[in-house]
């Protein structure tokens, strides 16, 4: 008898007639697209933010046992002790295996894992990487832009990247985990979803009841061994490819106590509550110190849009009535492409909201893009636009396909002559040796080389002058 076919997450379609105001609902089903009434001529932020909250709730719904990425429609959102949907997506370390080995099938957890733990299942959360620093770097390029974030309890934020079944199967079938297969133009299918989550070790956190928490394997940077610890979710990016927005819709959520704002409860996770301002740039470079350094204050430099704040109030009230910790999370921004249904359009700020004419409100997640808040040029879509052709906006695919960018950079940094012609950050060689030991010489395909150079120039152009 053949094994049952793995199911993909069920999406909900927009109704034939979309109401003029979104109707908030707590449902396990993610919308397959943003639902905007015919003829609507205003700024559709309420509809995009409602779409984002629907995606968030669908992805934090309890997952169906034994089926990755599928919500349990019979479960209550308040049920505890089981993984939520996004936690059962295919993790980046499962896809990008050492030496370019093929990943295991969707429902399986096979191959190597960074913690060398036997008998892992998709219910287990591994916050570690094959290169020990890989899940500690924020978004950006260069030693400080991609540096770590230190919480006030003096622990590093750990990042998780994962992909739903639609996106994983396209990577798997096209063998896109191998860099040699990223030379042309590729496009993901509508319904593809990837997430980036930010987690903290919950030791000494004053109000754990206000966090979604669970057990996870954490890597000790000094001993390079893993052990289980309670972690709490502090940030979540959700990126979904939809029929009307082929440049993806970008939704970003945070835990409300990250900093001291309306509705937060002291002590804040990333702010000491004093008058010390956030530094202009990350004081810690990448790779970060093995011994966790002192925390610095994090501030929000641009306010959450007033309309988004109103939508947050609606959904957070419903979640409070449901008695779930998700009431202590809020949408920070939905960024979307303004052209409708145009696959040829790029994701530059003149074609997005927030964008070049609407950058007065937040466009960055404090837990992942702490130092990318000042200019929309460094917002989600414009940075990911650089890799639009070869990996359809997906930097994690571009940087982690075998051989990974870090492996290539490590080799170049330890050579007298760059083997890639890539202009490298000014780093100490022994640091790069810790990230990825040099092995064989690599050569980036020309298209990817130009992409990395463009990203480097983009990020460095907005850095403060020394």
Coordinates of C-alpha atoms in Angstrom, one line a residue:
X1 CA 0.0 0.0 0.0
X2 CA 1.5 3.4 -1.0
X3 CA 2.2 6.1 1.6
X4 CA -0.4 8.8 1.9
X5 CA 0.2 11.9 -0.2
X6 CA 1.5 14.8 1.9
X7 CA -1.0 17.6 1.8
X8 CA -0.3 21.3 1.4
X9 CA -1.8 24.0 3.5
X10 CA -5.4 24.9 2.5
X11 CA -5.9 28.5 1.4
X12 CA -9.1 30.6 1.6
X13 CA -10.1 32.4 -1.5
X14 CA -11.5 36.0 -1.6
X15 CA -15.3 36.2 -1.7
X16 CA -17.0 37.0 -4.9
X17 CA -18.0 40.4 -3.4
X18 CA -15.5 41.9 -1.0
X19 CA -16.9 44.1 1.7
X20 CA -15.8 47.7 1.9
X21 CA -14.3 47.1 5.3
X22 CA -12.3 43.9 6.2
X23 CA -14.1 41.6 8.6
X24 CA -11.6 40.3 11.2
X25 CA -11.7 36.6 11.8
X26 CA -9.7 34.0 13.6
X27 CA -9.2 31.2 11.2
X28 CA -6.7 28.4 10.5
X29 CA -6.8 29.3 6.7
X30 CA -4.4 31.7 5.2
X31 CA -5.9 33.9 2.4
X32 CA -4.5 33.1 -1.0
X33 CA -4.4 36.8 -1.9
X34 CA -5.3 40.2 -0.5
X35 CA -9.0 40.9 -0.9
X36 CA -9.8 44.4 -2.1
X37 CA -13.3 45.5 -3.2
X38 CA -13.7 46.2 -6.9
X39 CA -13.3 49.8 -7.8
X40 CA -11.6 50.7 -4.5
X41 CA -9.6 53.8 -5.2
X42 CA -8.0 54.7 -1.8
X43 CA -4.9 53.4 0.0
X44 CA -5.8 49.7 0.6
X45 CA -3.7 49.4 3.8
X46 CA -6.6 48.1 5.8
X47 CA -7.0 45.2 3.4
X48 CA -3.3 44.4 3.3
X49 CA -3.0 44.5 7.0
X50 CA -6.1 42.3 7.4
X51 CA -4.5 39.9 5.0
X52 CA -1.3 39.9 7.1
X53 CA -3.1 39.1 10.3
X54 CA -5.0 36.3 8.6
X55 CA -1.6 34.9 7.4
X56 CA -0.2 35.3 10.9
X57 CA -3.1 33.5 12.6
X58 CA -3.1 30.7 10.0
X59 CA 0.6 30.1 10.6
X60 CA 0.4 30.1 14.4
X61 CA -2.5 27.7 14.4
X62 CA -1.8 24.3 16.0
X63 CA -0.4 22.0 13.3
X64 CA -2.0 18.7 12.4
X65 CA -0.1 15.8 13.9
X66 CA 2.1 14.0 11.3
X67 CA 1.4 16.5 8.5
X68 CA 3.9 19.3 8.0
X69 CA 2.6 22.7 7.3
X70 CA -1.1 21.7 7.7
X71 CA -3.2 23.3 10.4
X72 CA -5.5 21.2 12.5
X73 CA -9.0 22.5 11.7
X74 CA -10.4 20.7 14.7
X75 CA -8.0 22.4 17.2
X76 CA -8.5 25.5 19.2
X77 CA -6.0 28.3 18.8
X78 CA -5.5 28.2 22.5
X79 CA -4.3 24.6 22.6
X80 CA -0.8 24.2 24.1
X81 CA 2.0 21.7 23.9
X82 CA 2.0 21.2 20.2
X83 CA 3.9 22.9 17.4
X84 CA 2.2 25.6 15.3
X85 CA 2.1 25.5 11.5
X86 CA 5.1 27.6 10.7
X87 CA 7.3 25.6 13.0
X88 CA 6.7 22.5 10.9
X89 CA 7.7 24.1 7.6
X90 CA 11.0 22.8 6.1
X91 CA 13.9 24.5 7.8
X92 CA 16.8 26.0 5.9
X93 CA 19.3 23.5 7.4
X94 CA 17.1 20.7 6.2
X95 CA 17.2 22.0 2.6
X96 CA 20.8 23.3 2.5
X97 CA 22.6 20.1 3.6
X98 CA 26.4 19.8 3.9
X99 CA 28.2 19.3 0.6
X100 CA 25.1 20.0 -1.4
X101 CA 23.4 16.7 -0.5
X102 CA 19.7 16.5 -1.5
X103 CA 17.2 17.3 1.2
X104 CA 14.8 14.6 2.6
X105 CA 11.2 14.5 1.3
X106 CA 8.7 17.0 2.7
X107 CA 7.3 15.0 5.6
X108 CA 10.6 13.5 6.6
X109 CA 13.4 15.0 8.7
X110 CA 16.4 13.2 7.3
X111 CA 20.0 13.9 6.5
X112 CA 22.3 15.7 8.9
X113 CA 21.2 18.2 11.5
X114 CA 23.4 21.0 13.1
X115 CA 22.9 19.6 16.6
X116 CA 23.7 15.9 15.7
X117 CA 20.5 14.8 17.5
X118 CA 19.2 11.4 16.6
X119 CA 15.6 10.8 15.6
X120 CA 14.5 14.4 15.1
X121 CA 10.9 15.0 13.9
X122 CA 9.2 18.1 12.4
X123 CA 7.9 18.7 15.9
X124 CA 11.4 19.6 17.1
X125 CA 12.8 23.1 16.8
X126 CA 16.5 23.4 16.0
X127 CA 17.9 26.9 16.4
X128 CA 21.3 26.2 15.1
X129 CA 23.3 26.0 11.8
X130 CA 26.0 23.9 10.3
X131 CA 28.2 26.9 10.5
X132 CA 27.8 27.8 14.1
X133 CA 27.2 31.6 13.6
X134 CA 24.8 31.3 10.6
X135 CA 21.6 31.8 12.5
X136 CA 22.8 34.8 14.5
X137 CA 23.1 37.4 11.7
X138 CA 20.5 40.0 11.0
X139 CA 19.5 41.1 7.5
X140 CA 22.0 43.1 5.4
X141 CA 25.5 42.8 4.0
X142 CA 28.8 43.5 5.6
X143 CA 30.3 42.7 9.0
X144 CA 28.2 45.1 11.0
X145 CA 24.9 45.2 9.0
X146 CA 24.6 41.5 9.4
X147 CA 25.8 41.5 13.0
X148 CA 23.9 39.9 16.0
X149 CA 21.2 41.3 18.2
X150 CA 21.8 40.9 22.0
X151 CA 18.7 40.9 24.3
X152 CA 18.8 42.6 27.6
X153 CA 19.1 39.2 29.3
X154 CA 22.5 39.0 27.5
X155 CA 21.6 36.3 25.1
X156 CA 21.8 36.3 21.3
X157 CA 18.6 36.4 19.2
X158 CA 18.4 33.1 17.2
X159 CA 16.9 33.2 13.8
X160 CA 14.9 30.5 12.0
X161 CA 14.2 30.4 8.3
X162 CA 11.7 27.9 6.8
X163 CA 9.6 27.2 3.7
X164 CA 6.1 25.8 3.0
X165 CA 5.5 22.8 0.9
X166 CA 4.8 24.7 -2.3
X167 CA 8.1 26.6 -2.1
X168 CA 10.1 23.6 -0.8
X169 CA 9.0 21.3 -3.6
X170 CA 10.0 23.8 -6.3
X171 CA 13.5 24.1 -4.7
X172 CA 13.8 20.3 -4.4
X173 CA 12.6 19.4 -7.9
X174 CA 14.8 22.0 -9.5
X175 CA 17.7 21.2 -7.3
X176 CA 18.0 24.9 -6.5
X177 CA 19.9 24.1 -3.4
X178 CA 22.9 23.8 -5.7
X179 CA 24.5 27.1 -6.8
X180 CA 25.1 25.9 -10.4
X181 CA 21.3 25.7 -10.9
X182 CA 20.8 29.4 -10.1
X183 CA 22.3 30.8 -13.2
X184 CA 19.1 31.7 -15.0
X185 CA 15.8 33.4 -14.2
X186 CA 13.4 31.5 -11.9
X187 CA 9.9 32.2 -10.5
X188 CA 8.1 30.6 -7.6
X189 CA 4.5 29.5 -7.8
X190 CA 1.7 31.4 -6.2
X191 CA 1.0 30.1 -2.7
X192 CA 4.8 29.9 -1.9
X193 CA 5.4 31.1 1.7
X194 CA 8.7 31.5 3.6
X195 CA 9.1 32.8 7.1
X196 CA 11.9 34.2 9.2
X197 CA 11.4 34.0 13.0
X198 CA 13.4 35.6 15.8
X199 CA 13.6 33.7 19.1
X200 CA 15.2 34.5 22.4
X201 CA 16.4 32.3 25.3
X202 CA 13.7 32.9 28.0
X203 CA 16.1 32.9 31.0
X204 CA 15.4 35.8 33.3
X205 CA 12.5 37.1 31.2
X206 CA 10.2 38.8 33.7
X207 CA 6.8 38.1 32.0
X208 CA 7.0 34.8 30.1
X209 CA 3.2 34.5 30.0
X210 CA 3.2 37.3 27.4
X211 CA 5.3 35.3 25.0
X212 CA 4.6 32.3 22.8
X213 CA 7.2 29.9 24.2
X214 CA 8.4 26.4 23.5
X215 CA 11.4 24.1 23.9
X216 CA 14.2 24.3 21.3
X217 CA 17.7 23.0 20.7
X218 CA 20.2 25.8 21.1
X219 CA 23.8 25.7 20.1
X220 CA 26.4 26.7 22.7
X221 CA 28.9 28.7 20.7
X222 CA 31.8 27.8 23.1
X223 CA 31.3 24.1 23.4
X224 CA 29.6 23.7 20.0
X225 CA 27.1 21.3 21.6
X226 CA 23.3 21.7 21.7
X227 CA 20.9 21.4 24.6
X228 CA 17.2 22.2 25.0
X229 CA 16.1 25.5 26.4
X230 CA 12.8 27.4 26.6
X231 CA 12.7 30.1 23.9
X232 CA 10.2 32.8 23.2
X233 CA 9.1 34.3 19.8
X234 CA 10.0 38.0 19.4
X235 CA 9.6 38.5 15.7
X236 CA 8.1 36.9 12.6
X237 CA 8.4 37.8 8.9
X238 CA 5.9 36.2 6.6
X239 CA 6.5 36.4 2.8
X240 CA 3.8 35.0 0.5
X241 CA 3.6 34.9 -3.3
X242 CA 0.1 35.7 -4.5
X243 CA -1.5 35.9 -8.0
X244 CA -2.1 39.7 -7.8
X245 CA 1.3 40.5 -6.2
X246 CA 3.9 38.3 -7.9
X247 CA 6.6 40.3 -6.1
X248 CA 5.3 38.8 -2.9
X249 CA 3.5 40.4 0.1
X250 CA 5.8 41.1 3.0
X251 CA 4.2 41.0 6.5
X252 CA 6.2 41.6 9.7
X253 CA 5.2 41.0 13.3
X254 CA 6.8 41.7 16.7
X255 CA 6.2 40.8 20.4
X256 CA 4.8 44.0 22.0
X257 CA 7.4 44.1 24.8
X258 CA 10.4 44.3 22.5
X259 CA 10.8 48.0 23.4
X260 CA 8.9 50.4 25.6
X261 CA 5.8 51.5 23.6
X262 CA 2.1 51.9 24.2
X263 CA 0.8 48.6 25.4
X264 CA 4.2 47.2 26.3
X265 CA 5.2 46.0 29.8
X266 CA 8.6 46.7 31.4
X267 CA 11.2 45.5 31.5
X268 CA 11.6 45.5 27.7
X269 CA 13.4 42.7 25.9
X270 CA 15.7 45.0 23.9
X271 CA 15.7 48.3 25.9
X272 CA 17.1 49.0 29.4
X273 CA 14.5 51.7 30.0
X274 CA 17.1 54.4 30.3
X275 CA 18.0 57.4 28.2
X276 CA 20.8 55.8 26.3
X277 CA 20.0 56.0 22.5
X278 CA 20.3 53.2 20.1
X279 CA 23.8 53.2 18.4
X280 CA 23.9 54.4 14.8
X281 CA 25.3 51.0 13.7
X282 CA 25.6 47.6 15.2
X283 CA 28.5 47.7 17.6
X284 CA 29.2 44.0 17.0
X285 CA 30.5 42.6 13.7
X286 CA 29.9 39.3 12.1
X287 CA 30.9 36.7 13.0
X288 CA 29.9 37.7 16.6
X289 CA 32.0 37.0 19.7
X290 CA 31.6 33.6 21.2
X291 CA 31.0 35.2 24.6
X292 CA 27.8 37.2 24.4
X293 CA 28.7 40.9 24.8
X294 CA 26.7 43.6 26.6
X295 CA 23.3 44.5 25.2
X296 CA 22.5 47.9 23.6
X297 CA 19.2 49.7 23.5
X298 CA 17.0 49.3 20.5
X299 CA 14.5 52.1 19.4
X300 CA 11.8 52.3 16.8
X301 CA 12.9 55.2 14.6
X302 CA 9.6 55.4 12.6
X303 CA 6.1 54.8 14.1
X304 CA 3.8 52.0 13.1
X305 CA 1.3 53.4 10.6
X306 CA -1.9 54.7 12.4
X307 CA -4.1 52.4 10.2
X308 CA -2.0 49.4 11.1
X309 CA -2.3 50.2 14.8
X310 CA -6.1 50.3 14.5
X311 CA -6.1 46.9 12.8
X312 CA -3.8 45.6 15.5
X313 CA -6.3 46.7 18.2
X314 CA -9.1 44.7 16.5
X315 CA -7.1 41.5 16.2
X316 CA -5.4 41.8 19.6
X317 CA -8.8 42.2 21.3
X318 CA -10.1 39.1 19.6
X319 CA -6.9 37.2 20.6
X320 CA -7.2 38.4 24.2
X321 CA -10.8 37.1 24.3
X322 CA -9.5 33.8 23.1
X323 CA -7.0 33.8 25.9
X324 CA -3.9 33.1 23.8
X325 CA -0.4 34.7 24.1
X326 CA -0.8 35.9 20.5
X327 CA -2.6 38.9 21.9
X328 CA 0.8 40.2 22.8
X329 CA 2.0 40.4 19.2
X330 CA 1.5 43.2 16.7
X331 CA 1.8 43.8 13.0
X332 CA 4.6 46.3 12.4
X333 CA 4.3 46.7 8.6
X334 CA 2.8 45.1 5.5
X335 CA 4.9 46.0 2.5
X336 CA 3.4 45.3 -0.9
X337 CA 4.1 46.0 -4.6
X338 CA 1.7 48.7 -5.9
X339 CA 1.5 47.3 -9.5
X340 CA -1.3 44.7 -9.7
X341 CA -0.6 41.4 -11.4
X342 CA 2.5 42.6 -13.2
X343 CA 5.3 39.9 -13.0
X344 CA 7.7 42.2 -14.9
X345 CA 7.6 45.0 -12.3
X346 CA 10.5 45.3 -9.9
X347 CA 10.4 45.8 -6.2
X348 CA 12.1 49.1 -5.9
X349 CA 10.6 51.8 -3.6
X350 CA 8.9 53.7 -6.3
X351 CA 6.7 50.6 -6.8
X352 CA 5.9 49.7 -3.2
X353 CA 4.0 50.8 -0.1
X354 CA 5.7 51.8 2.1
X355 CA 7.9 53.3 -0.6
X356 CA 9.8 56.3 -1.8
X357 CA 6.8 58.6 -1.3
X358 CA 5.5 57.0 1.9
X359 CA 8.5 56.2 4.1
X360 CA 7.4 58.1 7.2
X361 CA 6.1 55.0 9.0
X362 CA 7.8 51.8 10.0
X363 CA 9.2 49.5 7.4
X364 CA 11.6 47.4 9.4
X365 CA 11.3 44.7 12.1
X366 CA 13.3 45.6 15.2
X367 CA 14.4 42.0 15.8
X368 CA 15.8 41.4 12.3
X369 CA 16.5 44.8 10.7
X370 CA 17.5 46.8 13.8
X371 CA 19.8 49.1 11.8
X372 CA 17.8 49.2 8.6
X373 CA 15.2 51.7 9.8
X374 CA 16.4 55.1 8.4
X375 CA 15.8 54.8 4.7
X376 CA 13.3 52.8 2.6
X377 CA 16.2 52.0 0.3
X378 CA 17.1 49.3 2.9
X379 CA 13.6 48.1 3.3
X380 CA 12.6 44.4 2.7
X381 CA 11.5 44.6 -0.9
X382 CA 14.3 46.9 -2.3
X383 CA 17.1 44.7 -0.7
X384 CA 15.4 41.5 -1.9
X385 CA 14.8 43.1 -5.3
X386 CA 18.6 42.7 -6.0
X387 CA 18.1 39.0 -6.3
X388 CA 14.8 39.1 -8.1
X389 CA 16.0 37.4 -11.3
X390 CA 18.0 34.4 -10.1
X391 CA 16.0 33.5 -7.0
X392 CA 12.7 35.4 -7.2
X393 CA 13.6 37.8 -4.3
X394 CA 14.8 35.0 -2.1
X395 CA 18.1 35.9 -0.5
X396 CA 18.3 32.8 1.7
X397 CA 18.3 30.6 -1.4
X398 CA 20.9 32.8 -3.1
X399 CA 23.3 32.9 -0.1
X400 CA 22.9 29.3 1.1
X401 CA 22.8 27.2 -2.1
X402 CA 25.9 25.0 -2.2
X403 CA 28.6 26.2 -2.1
X404 CA 27.3 28.9 0.3
X405 CA 28.3 32.5 0.0
X406 CA 30.0 32.2 3.4
X407 CA 32.1 29.3 2.1
X408 CA 33.1 31.3 -1.0
X409 CA 33.8 34.5 1.1
X410 CA 35.8 32.5 3.6
X411 CA 38.0 31.1 0.9
X412 CA 38.5 34.5 -0.7
X413 CA 39.2 36.2 2.6
X414 CA 42.0 33.6 3.4
X415 CA 43.5 33.9 -0.1
X416 CA 46.1 36.3 -1.3
X417 CA 44.0 36.9 -4.3
X418 CA 40.2 36.8 -4.3
X419 CA 38.9 33.6 -6.0
X420 CA 35.6 35.3 -6.7
X421 CA 36.5 38.9 -7.7
X422 CA 34.0 39.9 -5.0
X423 CA 34.9 42.9 -2.9
X424 CA 35.1 41.5 0.6
X425 CA 34.5 43.1 4.0
X426 CA 37.6 44.1 5.9
X427 CA 37.7 41.2 8.3
X428 CA 40.3 39.2 10.2
X429 CA 41.1 35.9 8.5
X430 CA 40.8 33.9 11.7
X431 CA 37.2 35.1 12.1
X432 CA 36.2 33.9 8.6
X433 CA 38.0 30.6 9.4
X434 CA 35.6 30.2 12.3
X435 CA 32.6 30.8 10.0
X436 CA 33.6 28.4 7.3
X437 CA 37.0 26.7 6.8
X438 CA 38.5 27.2 3.4
X439 CA 38.5 24.1 1.2
X440 CA 38.3 24.3 -2.5
X441 CA 38.3 27.3 -4.8
X442 CA 34.9 28.6 -5.9
X443 CA 33.8 30.9 -8.6
X444 CA 30.5 32.7 -8.4
X445 CA 28.3 32.7 -11.6
X446 CA 28.5 36.2 -13.2
X447 CA 24.8 37.0 -12.5
X448 CA 25.2 36.2 -8.8
X449 CA 28.4 38.1 -8.5
X450 CA 26.7 41.2 -9.8
X451 CA 23.9 40.7 -7.4
X452 CA 26.1 40.5 -4.4
X453 CA 28.1 43.5 -5.5
X454 CA 24.8 45.5 -6.0
X455 CA 23.6 44.5 -2.5
X456 CA 26.9 45.5 -1.0
X457 CA 26.8 48.9 -2.7
X458 CA 23.2 49.4 -1.7
X459 CA 23.8 48.6 2.0
X460 CA 27.0 50.5 2.3
X461 CA 25.7 53.6 0.5
X462 CA 23.4 54.3 3.4
X463 CA 25.9 53.8 6.3
X464 CA 26.9 56.8 8.4
X465 CA 30.2 58.4 7.4
X466 CA 33.2 57.7 9.8

